[in-house]
mmCIF file with all atom_site columns, C-alpha atoms in Angstrom:
data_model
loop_
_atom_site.group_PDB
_atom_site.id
_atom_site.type_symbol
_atom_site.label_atom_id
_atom_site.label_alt_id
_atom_site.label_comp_id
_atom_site.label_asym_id
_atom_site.label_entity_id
_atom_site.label_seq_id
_atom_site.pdbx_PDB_ins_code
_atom_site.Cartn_x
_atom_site.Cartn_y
_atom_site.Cartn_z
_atom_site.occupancy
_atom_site.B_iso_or_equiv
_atom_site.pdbx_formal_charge
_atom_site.auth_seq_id
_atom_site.auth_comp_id
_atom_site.auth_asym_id
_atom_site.auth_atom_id
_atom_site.pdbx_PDB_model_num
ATOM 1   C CA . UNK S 1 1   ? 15.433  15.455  12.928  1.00 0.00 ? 1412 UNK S CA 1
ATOM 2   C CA . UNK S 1 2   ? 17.367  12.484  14.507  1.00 0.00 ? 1413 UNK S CA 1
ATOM 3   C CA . UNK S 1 3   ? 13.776  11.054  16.138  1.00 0.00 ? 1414 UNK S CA 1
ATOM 4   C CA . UNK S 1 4   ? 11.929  11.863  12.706  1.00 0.00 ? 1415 UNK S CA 1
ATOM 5   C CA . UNK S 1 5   ? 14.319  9.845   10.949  1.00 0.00 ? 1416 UNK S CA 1
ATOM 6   C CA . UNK S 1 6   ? 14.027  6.795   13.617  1.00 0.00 ? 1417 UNK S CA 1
ATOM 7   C CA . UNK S 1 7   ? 10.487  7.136   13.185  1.00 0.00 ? 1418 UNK S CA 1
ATOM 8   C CA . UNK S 1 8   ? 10.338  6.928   9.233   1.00 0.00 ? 1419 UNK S CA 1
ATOM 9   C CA . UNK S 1 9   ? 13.000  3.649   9.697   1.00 0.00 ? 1420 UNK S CA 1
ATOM 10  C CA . UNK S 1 10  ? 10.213  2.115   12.156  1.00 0.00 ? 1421 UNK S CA 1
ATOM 11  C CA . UNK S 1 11  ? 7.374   2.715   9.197   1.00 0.00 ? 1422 UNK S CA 1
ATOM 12  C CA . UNK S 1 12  ? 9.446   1.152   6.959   1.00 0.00 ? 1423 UNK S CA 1
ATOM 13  C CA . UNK S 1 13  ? 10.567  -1.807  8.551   1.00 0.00 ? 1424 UNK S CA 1
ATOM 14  C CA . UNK S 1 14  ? 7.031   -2.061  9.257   1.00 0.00 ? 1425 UNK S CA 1
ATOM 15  C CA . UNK S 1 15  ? 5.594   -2.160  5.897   1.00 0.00 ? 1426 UNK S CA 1
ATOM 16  C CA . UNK S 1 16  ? 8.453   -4.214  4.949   1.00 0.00 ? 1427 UNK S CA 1
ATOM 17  C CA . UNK S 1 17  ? 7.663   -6.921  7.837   1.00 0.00 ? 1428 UNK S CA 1
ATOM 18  C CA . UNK S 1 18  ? 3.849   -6.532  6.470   1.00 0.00 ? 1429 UNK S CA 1
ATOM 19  C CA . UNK S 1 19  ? 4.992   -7.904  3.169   1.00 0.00 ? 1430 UNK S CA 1
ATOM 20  C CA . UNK S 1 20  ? 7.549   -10.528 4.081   1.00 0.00 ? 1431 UNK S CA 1
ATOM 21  C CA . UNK S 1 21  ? 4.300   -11.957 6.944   1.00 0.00 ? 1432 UNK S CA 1
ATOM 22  C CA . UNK S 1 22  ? 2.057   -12.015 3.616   1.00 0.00 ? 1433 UNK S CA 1
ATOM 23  C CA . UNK S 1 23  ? 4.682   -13.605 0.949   1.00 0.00 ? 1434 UNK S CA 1
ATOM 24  C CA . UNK S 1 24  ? 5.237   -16.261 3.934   1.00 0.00 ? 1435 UNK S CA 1
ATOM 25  C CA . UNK S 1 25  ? 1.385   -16.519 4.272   1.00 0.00 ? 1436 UNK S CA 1
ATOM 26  C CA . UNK S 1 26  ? 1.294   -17.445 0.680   1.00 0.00 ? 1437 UNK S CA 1
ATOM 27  C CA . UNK S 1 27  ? 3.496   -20.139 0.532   1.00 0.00 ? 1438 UNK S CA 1
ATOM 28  C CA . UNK S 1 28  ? 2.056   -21.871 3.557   1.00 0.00 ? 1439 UNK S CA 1
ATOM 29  C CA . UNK S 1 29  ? -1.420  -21.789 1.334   1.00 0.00 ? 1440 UNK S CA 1
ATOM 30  C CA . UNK S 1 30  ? -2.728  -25.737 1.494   1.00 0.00 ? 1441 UNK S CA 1
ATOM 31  C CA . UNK S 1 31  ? -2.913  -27.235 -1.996  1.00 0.00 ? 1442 UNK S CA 1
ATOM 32  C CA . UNK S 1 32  ? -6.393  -26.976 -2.178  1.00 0.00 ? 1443 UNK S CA 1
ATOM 33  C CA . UNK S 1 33  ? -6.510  -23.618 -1.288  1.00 0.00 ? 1444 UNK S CA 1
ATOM 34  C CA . UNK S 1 34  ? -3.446  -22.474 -4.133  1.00 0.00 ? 1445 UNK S CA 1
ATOM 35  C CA . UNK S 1 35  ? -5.394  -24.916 -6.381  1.00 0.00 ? 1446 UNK S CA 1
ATOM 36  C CA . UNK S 1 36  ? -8.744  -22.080 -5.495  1.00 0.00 ? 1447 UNK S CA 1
ATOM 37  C CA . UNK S 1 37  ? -6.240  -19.451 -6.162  1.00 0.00 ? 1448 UNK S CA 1
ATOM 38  C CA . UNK S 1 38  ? -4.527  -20.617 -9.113  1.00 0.00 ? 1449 UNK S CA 1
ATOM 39  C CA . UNK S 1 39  ? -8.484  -21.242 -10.940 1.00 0.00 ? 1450 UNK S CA 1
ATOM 40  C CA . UNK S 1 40  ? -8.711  -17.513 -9.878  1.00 0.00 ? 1451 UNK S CA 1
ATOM 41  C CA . UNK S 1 41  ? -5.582  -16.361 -11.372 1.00 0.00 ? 1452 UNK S CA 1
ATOM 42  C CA . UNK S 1 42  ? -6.450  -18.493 -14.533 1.00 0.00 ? 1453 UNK S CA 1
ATOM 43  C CA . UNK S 1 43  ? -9.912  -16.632 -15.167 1.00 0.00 ? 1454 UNK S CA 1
ATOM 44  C CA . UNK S 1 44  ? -8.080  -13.035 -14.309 1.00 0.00 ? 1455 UNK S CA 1
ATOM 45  C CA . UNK S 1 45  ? -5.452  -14.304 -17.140 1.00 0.00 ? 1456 UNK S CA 1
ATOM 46  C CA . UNK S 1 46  ? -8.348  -15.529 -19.929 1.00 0.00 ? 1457 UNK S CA 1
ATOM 47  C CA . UNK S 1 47  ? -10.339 -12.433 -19.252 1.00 0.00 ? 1458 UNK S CA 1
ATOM 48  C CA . UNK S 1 48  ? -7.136  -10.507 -19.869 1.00 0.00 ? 1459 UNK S CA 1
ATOM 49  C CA . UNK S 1 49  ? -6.523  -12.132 -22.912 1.00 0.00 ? 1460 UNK S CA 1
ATOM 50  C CA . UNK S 1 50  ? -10.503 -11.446 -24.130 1.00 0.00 ? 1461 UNK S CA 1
ATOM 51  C CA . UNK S 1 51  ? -10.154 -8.082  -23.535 1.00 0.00 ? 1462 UNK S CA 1
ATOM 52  C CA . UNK S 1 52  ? -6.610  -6.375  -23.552 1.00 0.00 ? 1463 UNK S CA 1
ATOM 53  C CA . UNK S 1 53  ? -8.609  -3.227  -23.865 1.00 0.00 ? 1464 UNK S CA 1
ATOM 54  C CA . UNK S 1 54  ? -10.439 -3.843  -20.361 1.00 0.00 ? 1465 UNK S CA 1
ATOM 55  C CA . UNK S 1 55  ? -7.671  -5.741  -18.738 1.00 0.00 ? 1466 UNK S CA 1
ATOM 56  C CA . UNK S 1 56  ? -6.903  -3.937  -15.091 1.00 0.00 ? 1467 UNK S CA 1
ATOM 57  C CA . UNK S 1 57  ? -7.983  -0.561  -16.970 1.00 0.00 ? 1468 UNK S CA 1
ATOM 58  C CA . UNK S 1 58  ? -10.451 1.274   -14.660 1.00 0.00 ? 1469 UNK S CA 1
ATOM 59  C CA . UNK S 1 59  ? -11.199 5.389   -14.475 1.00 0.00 ? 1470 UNK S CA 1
ATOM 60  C CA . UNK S 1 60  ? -8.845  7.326   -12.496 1.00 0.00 ? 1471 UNK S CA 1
ATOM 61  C CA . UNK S 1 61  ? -11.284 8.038   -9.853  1.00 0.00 ? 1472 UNK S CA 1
ATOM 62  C CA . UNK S 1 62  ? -11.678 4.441   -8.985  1.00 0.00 ? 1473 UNK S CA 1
ATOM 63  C CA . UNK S 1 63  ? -8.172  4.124   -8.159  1.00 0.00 ? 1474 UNK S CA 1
ATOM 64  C CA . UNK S 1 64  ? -7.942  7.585   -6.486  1.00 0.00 ? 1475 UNK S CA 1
ATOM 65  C CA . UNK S 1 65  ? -11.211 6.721   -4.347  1.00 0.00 ? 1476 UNK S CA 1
ATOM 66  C CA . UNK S 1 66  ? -9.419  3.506   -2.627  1.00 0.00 ? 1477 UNK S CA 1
ATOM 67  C CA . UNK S 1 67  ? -6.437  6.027   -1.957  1.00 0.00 ? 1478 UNK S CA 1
ATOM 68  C CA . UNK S 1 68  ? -8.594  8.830   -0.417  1.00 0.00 ? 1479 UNK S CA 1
ATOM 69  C CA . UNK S 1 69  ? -10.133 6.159   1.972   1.00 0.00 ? 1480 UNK S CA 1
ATOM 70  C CA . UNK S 1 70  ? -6.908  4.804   2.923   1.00 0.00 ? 1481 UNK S CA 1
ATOM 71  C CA . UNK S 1 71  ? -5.309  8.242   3.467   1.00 0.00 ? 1482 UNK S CA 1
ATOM 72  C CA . UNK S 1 72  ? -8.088  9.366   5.747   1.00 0.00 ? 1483 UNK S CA 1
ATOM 73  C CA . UNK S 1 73  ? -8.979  6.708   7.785   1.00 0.00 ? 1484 UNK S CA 1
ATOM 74  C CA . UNK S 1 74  ? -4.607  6.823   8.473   1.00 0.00 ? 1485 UNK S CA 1
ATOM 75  C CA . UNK S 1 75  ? -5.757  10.543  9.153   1.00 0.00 ? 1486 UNK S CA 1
ATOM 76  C CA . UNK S 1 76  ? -8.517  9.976   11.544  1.00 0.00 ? 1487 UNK S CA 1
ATOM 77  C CA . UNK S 1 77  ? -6.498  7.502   13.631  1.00 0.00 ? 1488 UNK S CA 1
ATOM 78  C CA . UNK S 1 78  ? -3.519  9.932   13.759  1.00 0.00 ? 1489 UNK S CA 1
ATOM 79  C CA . UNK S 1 79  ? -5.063  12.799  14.364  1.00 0.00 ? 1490 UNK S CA 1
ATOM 80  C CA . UNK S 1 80  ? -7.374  10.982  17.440  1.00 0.00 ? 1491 UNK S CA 1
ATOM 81  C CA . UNK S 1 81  ? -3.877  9.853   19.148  1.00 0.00 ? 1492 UNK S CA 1
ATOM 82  C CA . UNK S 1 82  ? -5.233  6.417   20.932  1.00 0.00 ? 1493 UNK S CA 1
ATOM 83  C CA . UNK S 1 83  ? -5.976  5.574   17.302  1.00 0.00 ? 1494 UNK S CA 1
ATOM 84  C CA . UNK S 1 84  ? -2.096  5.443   16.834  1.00 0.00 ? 1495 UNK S CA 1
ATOM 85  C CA . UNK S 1 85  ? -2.026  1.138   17.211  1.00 0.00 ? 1496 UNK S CA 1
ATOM 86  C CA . UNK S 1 86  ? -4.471  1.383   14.285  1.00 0.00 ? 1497 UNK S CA 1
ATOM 87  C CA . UNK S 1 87  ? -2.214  3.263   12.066  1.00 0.00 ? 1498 UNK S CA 1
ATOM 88  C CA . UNK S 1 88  ? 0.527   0.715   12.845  1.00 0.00 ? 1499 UNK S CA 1
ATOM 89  C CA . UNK S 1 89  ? -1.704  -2.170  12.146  1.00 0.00 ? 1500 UNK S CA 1
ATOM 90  C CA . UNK S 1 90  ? -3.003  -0.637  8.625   1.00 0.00 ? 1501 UNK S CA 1
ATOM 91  C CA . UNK S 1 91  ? 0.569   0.114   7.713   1.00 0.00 ? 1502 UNK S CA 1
ATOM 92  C CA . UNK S 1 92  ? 1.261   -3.455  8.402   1.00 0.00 ? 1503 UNK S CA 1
ATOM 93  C CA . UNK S 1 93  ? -2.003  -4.919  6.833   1.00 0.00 ? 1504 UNK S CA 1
ATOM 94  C CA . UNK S 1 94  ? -0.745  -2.414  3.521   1.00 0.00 ? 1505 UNK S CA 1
ATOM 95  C CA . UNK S 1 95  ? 2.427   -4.521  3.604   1.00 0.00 ? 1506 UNK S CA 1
ATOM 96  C CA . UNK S 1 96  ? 0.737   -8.085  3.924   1.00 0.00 ? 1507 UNK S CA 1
ATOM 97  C CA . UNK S 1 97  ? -1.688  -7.492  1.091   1.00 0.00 ? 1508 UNK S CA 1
ATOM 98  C CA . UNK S 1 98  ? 1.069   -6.817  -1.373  1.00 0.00 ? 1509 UNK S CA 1
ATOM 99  C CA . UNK S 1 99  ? 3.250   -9.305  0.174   1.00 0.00 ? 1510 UNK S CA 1
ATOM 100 C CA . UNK S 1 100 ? 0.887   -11.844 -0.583  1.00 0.00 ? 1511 UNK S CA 1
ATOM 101 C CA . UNK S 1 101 ? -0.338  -10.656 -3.779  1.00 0.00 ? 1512 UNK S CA 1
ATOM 102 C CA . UNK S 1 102 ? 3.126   -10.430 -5.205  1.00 0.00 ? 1513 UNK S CA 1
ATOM 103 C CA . UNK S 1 103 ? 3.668   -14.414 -3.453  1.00 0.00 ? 1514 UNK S CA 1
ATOM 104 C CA . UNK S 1 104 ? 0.577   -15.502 -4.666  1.00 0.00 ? 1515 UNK S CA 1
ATOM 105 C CA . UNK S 1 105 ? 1.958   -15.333 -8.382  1.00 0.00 ? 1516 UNK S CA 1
ATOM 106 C CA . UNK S 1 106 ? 5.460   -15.938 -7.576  1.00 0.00 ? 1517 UNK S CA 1
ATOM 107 C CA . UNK S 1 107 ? 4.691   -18.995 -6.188  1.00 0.00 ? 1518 UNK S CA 1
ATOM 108 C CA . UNK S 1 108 ? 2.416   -20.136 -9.143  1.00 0.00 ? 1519 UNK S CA 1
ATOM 109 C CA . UNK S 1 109 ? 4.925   -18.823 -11.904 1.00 0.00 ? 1520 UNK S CA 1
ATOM 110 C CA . UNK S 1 110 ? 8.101   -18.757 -10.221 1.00 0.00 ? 1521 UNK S CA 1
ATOM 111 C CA . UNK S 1 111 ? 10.387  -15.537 -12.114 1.00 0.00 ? 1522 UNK S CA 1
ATOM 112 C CA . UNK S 1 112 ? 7.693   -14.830 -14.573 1.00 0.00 ? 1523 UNK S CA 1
ATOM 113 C CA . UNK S 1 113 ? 5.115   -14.713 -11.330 1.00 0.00 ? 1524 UNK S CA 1
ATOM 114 C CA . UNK S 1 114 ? 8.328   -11.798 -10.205 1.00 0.00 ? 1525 UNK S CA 1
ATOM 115 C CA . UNK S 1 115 ? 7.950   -10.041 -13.745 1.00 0.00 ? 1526 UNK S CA 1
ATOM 116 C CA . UNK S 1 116 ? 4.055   -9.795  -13.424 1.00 0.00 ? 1527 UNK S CA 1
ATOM 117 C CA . UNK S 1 117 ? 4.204   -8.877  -10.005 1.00 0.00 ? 1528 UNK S CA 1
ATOM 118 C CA . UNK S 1 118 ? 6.603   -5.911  -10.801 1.00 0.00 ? 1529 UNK S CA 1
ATOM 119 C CA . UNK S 1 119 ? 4.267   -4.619  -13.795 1.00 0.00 ? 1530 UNK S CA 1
ATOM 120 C CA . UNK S 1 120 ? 1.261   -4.955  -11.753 1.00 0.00 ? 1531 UNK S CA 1
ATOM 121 C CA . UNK S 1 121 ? 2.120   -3.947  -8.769  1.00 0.00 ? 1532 UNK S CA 1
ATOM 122 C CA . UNK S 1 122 ? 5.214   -1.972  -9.025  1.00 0.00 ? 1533 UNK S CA 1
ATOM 123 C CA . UNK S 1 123 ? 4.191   1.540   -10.695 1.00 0.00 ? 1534 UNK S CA 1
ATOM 124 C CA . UNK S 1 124 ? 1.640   2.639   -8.222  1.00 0.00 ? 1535 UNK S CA 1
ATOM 125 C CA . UNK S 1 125 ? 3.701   1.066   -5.270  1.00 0.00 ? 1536 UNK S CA 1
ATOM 126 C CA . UNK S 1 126 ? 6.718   2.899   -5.909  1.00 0.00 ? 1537 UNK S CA 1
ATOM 127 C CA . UNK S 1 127 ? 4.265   6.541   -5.047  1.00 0.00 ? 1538 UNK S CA 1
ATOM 128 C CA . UNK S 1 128 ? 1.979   4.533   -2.647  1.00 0.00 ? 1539 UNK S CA 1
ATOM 129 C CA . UNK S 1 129 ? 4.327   2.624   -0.168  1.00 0.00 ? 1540 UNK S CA 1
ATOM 130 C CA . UNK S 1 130 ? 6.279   6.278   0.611   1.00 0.00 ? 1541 UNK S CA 1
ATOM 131 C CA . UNK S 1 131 ? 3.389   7.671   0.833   1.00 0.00 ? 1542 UNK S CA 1
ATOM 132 C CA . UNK S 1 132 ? 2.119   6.004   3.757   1.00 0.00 ? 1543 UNK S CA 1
ATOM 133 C CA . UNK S 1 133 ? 5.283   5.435   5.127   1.00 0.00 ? 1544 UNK S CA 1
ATOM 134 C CA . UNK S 1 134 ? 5.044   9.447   5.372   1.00 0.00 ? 1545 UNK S CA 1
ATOM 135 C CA . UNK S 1 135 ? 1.865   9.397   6.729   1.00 0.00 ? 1546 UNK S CA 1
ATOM 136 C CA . UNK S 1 136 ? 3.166   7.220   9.852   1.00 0.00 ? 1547 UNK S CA 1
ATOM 137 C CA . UNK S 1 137 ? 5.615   8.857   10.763  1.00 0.00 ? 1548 UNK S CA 1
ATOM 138 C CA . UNK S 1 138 ? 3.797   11.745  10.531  1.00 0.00 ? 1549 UNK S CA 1
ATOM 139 C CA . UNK S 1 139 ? 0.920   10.328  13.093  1.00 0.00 ? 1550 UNK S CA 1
ATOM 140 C CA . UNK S 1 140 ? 3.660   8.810   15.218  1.00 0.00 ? 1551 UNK S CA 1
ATOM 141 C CA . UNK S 1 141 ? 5.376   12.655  15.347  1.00 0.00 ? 1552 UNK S CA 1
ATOM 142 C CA . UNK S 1 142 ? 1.840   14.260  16.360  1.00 0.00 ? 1553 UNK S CA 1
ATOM 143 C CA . UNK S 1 143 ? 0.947   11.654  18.783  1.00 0.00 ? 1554 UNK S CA 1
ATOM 144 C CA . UNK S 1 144 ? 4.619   11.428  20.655  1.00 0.00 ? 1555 UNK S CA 1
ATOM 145 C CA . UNK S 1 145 ? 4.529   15.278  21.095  1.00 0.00 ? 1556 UNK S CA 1
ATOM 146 C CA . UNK S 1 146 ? 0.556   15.459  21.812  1.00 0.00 ? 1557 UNK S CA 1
ATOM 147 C CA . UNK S 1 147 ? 1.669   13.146  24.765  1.00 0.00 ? 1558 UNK S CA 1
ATOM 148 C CA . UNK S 1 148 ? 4.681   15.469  25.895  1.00 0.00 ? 1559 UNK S CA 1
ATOM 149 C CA . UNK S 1 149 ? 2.720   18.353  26.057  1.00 0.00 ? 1560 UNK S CA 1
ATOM 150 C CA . UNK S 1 150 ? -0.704  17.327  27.596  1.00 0.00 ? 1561 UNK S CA 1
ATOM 151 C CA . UNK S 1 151 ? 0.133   14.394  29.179  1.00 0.00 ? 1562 UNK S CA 1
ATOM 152 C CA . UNK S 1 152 ? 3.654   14.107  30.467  1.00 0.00 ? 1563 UNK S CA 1
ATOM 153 C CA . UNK S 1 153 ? 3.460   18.140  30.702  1.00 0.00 ? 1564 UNK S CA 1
ATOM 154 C CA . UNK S 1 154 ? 6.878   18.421  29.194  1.00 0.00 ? 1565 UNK S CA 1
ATOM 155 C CA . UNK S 1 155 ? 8.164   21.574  27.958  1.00 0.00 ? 1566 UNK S CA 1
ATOM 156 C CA . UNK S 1 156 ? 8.717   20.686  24.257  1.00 0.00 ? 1567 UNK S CA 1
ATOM 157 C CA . UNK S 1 157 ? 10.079  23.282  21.378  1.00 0.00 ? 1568 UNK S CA 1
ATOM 158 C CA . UNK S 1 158 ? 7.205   22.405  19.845  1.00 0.00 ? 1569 UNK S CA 1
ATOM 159 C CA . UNK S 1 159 ? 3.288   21.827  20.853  1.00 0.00 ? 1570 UNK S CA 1
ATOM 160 C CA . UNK S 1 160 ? 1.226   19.197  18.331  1.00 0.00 ? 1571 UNK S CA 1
ATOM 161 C CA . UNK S 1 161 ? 0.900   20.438  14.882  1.00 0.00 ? 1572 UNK S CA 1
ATOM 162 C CA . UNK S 1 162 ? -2.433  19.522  13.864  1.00 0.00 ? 1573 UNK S CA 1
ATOM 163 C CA . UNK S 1 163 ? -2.107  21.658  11.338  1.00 0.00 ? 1574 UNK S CA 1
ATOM 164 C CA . UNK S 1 164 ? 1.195   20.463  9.772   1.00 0.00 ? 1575 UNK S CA 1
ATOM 165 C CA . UNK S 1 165 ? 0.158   16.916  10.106  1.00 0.00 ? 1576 UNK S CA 1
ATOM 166 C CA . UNK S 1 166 ? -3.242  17.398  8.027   1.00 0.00 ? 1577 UNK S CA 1
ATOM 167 C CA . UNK S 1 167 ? -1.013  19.575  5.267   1.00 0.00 ? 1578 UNK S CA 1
ATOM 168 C CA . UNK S 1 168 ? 1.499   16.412  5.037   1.00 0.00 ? 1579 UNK S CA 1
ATOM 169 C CA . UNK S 1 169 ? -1.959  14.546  4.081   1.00 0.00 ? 1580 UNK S CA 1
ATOM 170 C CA . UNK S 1 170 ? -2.842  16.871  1.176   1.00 0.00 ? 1581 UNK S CA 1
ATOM 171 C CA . UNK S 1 171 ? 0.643   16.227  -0.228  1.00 0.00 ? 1582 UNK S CA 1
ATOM 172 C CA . UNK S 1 172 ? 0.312   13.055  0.453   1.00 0.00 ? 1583 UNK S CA 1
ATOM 173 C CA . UNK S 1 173 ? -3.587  13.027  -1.493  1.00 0.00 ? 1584 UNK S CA 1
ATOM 174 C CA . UNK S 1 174 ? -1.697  14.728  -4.793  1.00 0.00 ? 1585 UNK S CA 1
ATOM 175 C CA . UNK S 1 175 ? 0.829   11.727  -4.437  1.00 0.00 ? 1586 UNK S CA 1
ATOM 176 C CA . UNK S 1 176 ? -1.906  9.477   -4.300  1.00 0.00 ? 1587 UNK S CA 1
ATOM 177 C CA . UNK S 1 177 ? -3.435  11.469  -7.316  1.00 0.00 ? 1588 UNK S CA 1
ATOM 178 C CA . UNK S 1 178 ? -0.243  10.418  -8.730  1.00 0.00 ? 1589 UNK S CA 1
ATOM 179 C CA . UNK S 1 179 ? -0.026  7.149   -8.029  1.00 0.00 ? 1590 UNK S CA 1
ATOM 180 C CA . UNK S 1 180 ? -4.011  6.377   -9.298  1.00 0.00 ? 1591 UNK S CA 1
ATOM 181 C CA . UNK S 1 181 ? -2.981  8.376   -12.741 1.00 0.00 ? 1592 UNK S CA 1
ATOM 182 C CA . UNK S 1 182 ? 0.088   5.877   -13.304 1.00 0.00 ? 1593 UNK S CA 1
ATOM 183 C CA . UNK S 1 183 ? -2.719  2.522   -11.950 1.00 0.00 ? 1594 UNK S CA 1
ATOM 184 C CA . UNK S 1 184 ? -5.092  4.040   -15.059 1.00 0.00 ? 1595 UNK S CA 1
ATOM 185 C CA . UNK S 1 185 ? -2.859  4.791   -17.937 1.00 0.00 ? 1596 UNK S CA 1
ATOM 186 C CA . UNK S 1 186 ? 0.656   2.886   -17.251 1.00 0.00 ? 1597 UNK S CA 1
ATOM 187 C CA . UNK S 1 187 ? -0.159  -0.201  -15.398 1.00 0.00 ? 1598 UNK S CA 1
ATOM 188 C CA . UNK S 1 188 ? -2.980  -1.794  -17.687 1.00 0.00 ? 1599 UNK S CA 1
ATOM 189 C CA . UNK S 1 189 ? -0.465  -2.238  -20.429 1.00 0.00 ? 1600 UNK S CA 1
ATOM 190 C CA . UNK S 1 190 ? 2.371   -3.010  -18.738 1.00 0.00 ? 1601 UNK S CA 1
ATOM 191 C CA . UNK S 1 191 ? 0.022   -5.570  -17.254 1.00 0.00 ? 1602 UNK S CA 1
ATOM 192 C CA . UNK S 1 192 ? -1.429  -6.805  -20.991 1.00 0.00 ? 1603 UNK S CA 1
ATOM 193 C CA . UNK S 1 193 ? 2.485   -7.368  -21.614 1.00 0.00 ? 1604 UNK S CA 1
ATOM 194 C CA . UNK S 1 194 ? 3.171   -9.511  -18.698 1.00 0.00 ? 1605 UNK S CA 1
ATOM 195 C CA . UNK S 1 195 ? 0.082   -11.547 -18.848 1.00 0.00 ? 1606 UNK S CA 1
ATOM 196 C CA . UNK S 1 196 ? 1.358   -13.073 -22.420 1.00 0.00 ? 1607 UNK S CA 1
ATOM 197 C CA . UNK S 1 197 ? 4.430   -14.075 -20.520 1.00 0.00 ? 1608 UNK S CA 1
ATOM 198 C CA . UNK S 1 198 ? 1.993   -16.150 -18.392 1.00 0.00 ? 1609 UNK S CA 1
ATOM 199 C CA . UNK S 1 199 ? -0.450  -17.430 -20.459 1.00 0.00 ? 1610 UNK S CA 1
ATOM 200 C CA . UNK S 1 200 ? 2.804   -19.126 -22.037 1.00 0.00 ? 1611 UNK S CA 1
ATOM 201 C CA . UNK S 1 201 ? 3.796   -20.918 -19.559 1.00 0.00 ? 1612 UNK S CA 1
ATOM 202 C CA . UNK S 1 202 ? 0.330   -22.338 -18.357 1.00 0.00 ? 1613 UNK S CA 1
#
């Protein structure tokens, strides 16, 4: 239980070191490239203003499909054992992306940039960022006692559990279910609300 533990604390810091690399990454942007970014953000805003019916709003299944990818190719690398590196690296790209999303707008629109950021981003996350900091550990588990037993020829309690690790990634697909429901039906107005808060200060 003890090395389980360690291992979900090393996921975590590692998603968590993801996002602080891309929120730094964001505010070492040149001016011409946050001017590029802040015309993008602009159009995202007027469009959202157009149409607060279409703003962020897309099926469920277009949400769930980004998941599913995500989930297995984290599956594929964990189950393959030398894949384990990539796991750690997607983890960490996971991180950077919404790091530098969330900076992106934070440094544009200082705390309202924090209260769009938290509408946008922070329904979905809140299932998402657990989820795959399951799903490492869970690969890291597999692979450390796939080593022990065919490798280093230790005598463990327990051999590899490919089996348990690809039932953690079903519960983990219903989470993602979860977390692609709340992206479809809670985010897109939550997301309507914080735009006005934007569009008034620009």
């Amino acid at each position: 239980m003890k090395t389980k533990l360690n291992l979900y604390v090393f996921a975590g810091v590692l998603i968590i070191a993801g996002a602080v690399f891309g929120l730094l990454l964001a505010s070492a942007l040149t001016h011409d490239q946050q001017q590029v970014l802040e015309q993008d953000v602009q159009q995202y805003l007027n469009f959202m203003q157009a149409s607060p019916e279409m703003a962020g709003k897309l099926s469920v299944w277009s949400y769930f499909s980004t998941h599913i990818k995500w989930l297995l190719l984290l599956w594929l690398l964990g189950v393959t054992v030398i894949g384990l590196p990539g796991v750690l690296i997607l983890i960490f790209v996971k991180g950077s992306i919404l790091g530098f999303s969330m900076g992106t707008f934070i440094a544009q629109f200082g705390w309202k940039g924090i209260v769009f950021s938290a509408a946008a981003f922070g329904p979905q996350n809140i299932i998402i960022i657990p989820a795959m900091v399951i799903m490492t550990a869970g690969a890291m588990s597999y692979a450390i006692q796939f080593v022990q037993l065919r490798v280093l020829k230790q005598q463990i309690k327990e051999s590899p559990k490919l089996i348990e690790f690809t039932t953690v990634s079903v519960v983990m697909l219903v989470m993602f279910l979860a977390a692609a429901l709340l992206e479809a039906y809670l985010s897109p107005p939550l997301i309507n609300w914080a735009s006005t808060i934007l569009v008034s200060s620009t």
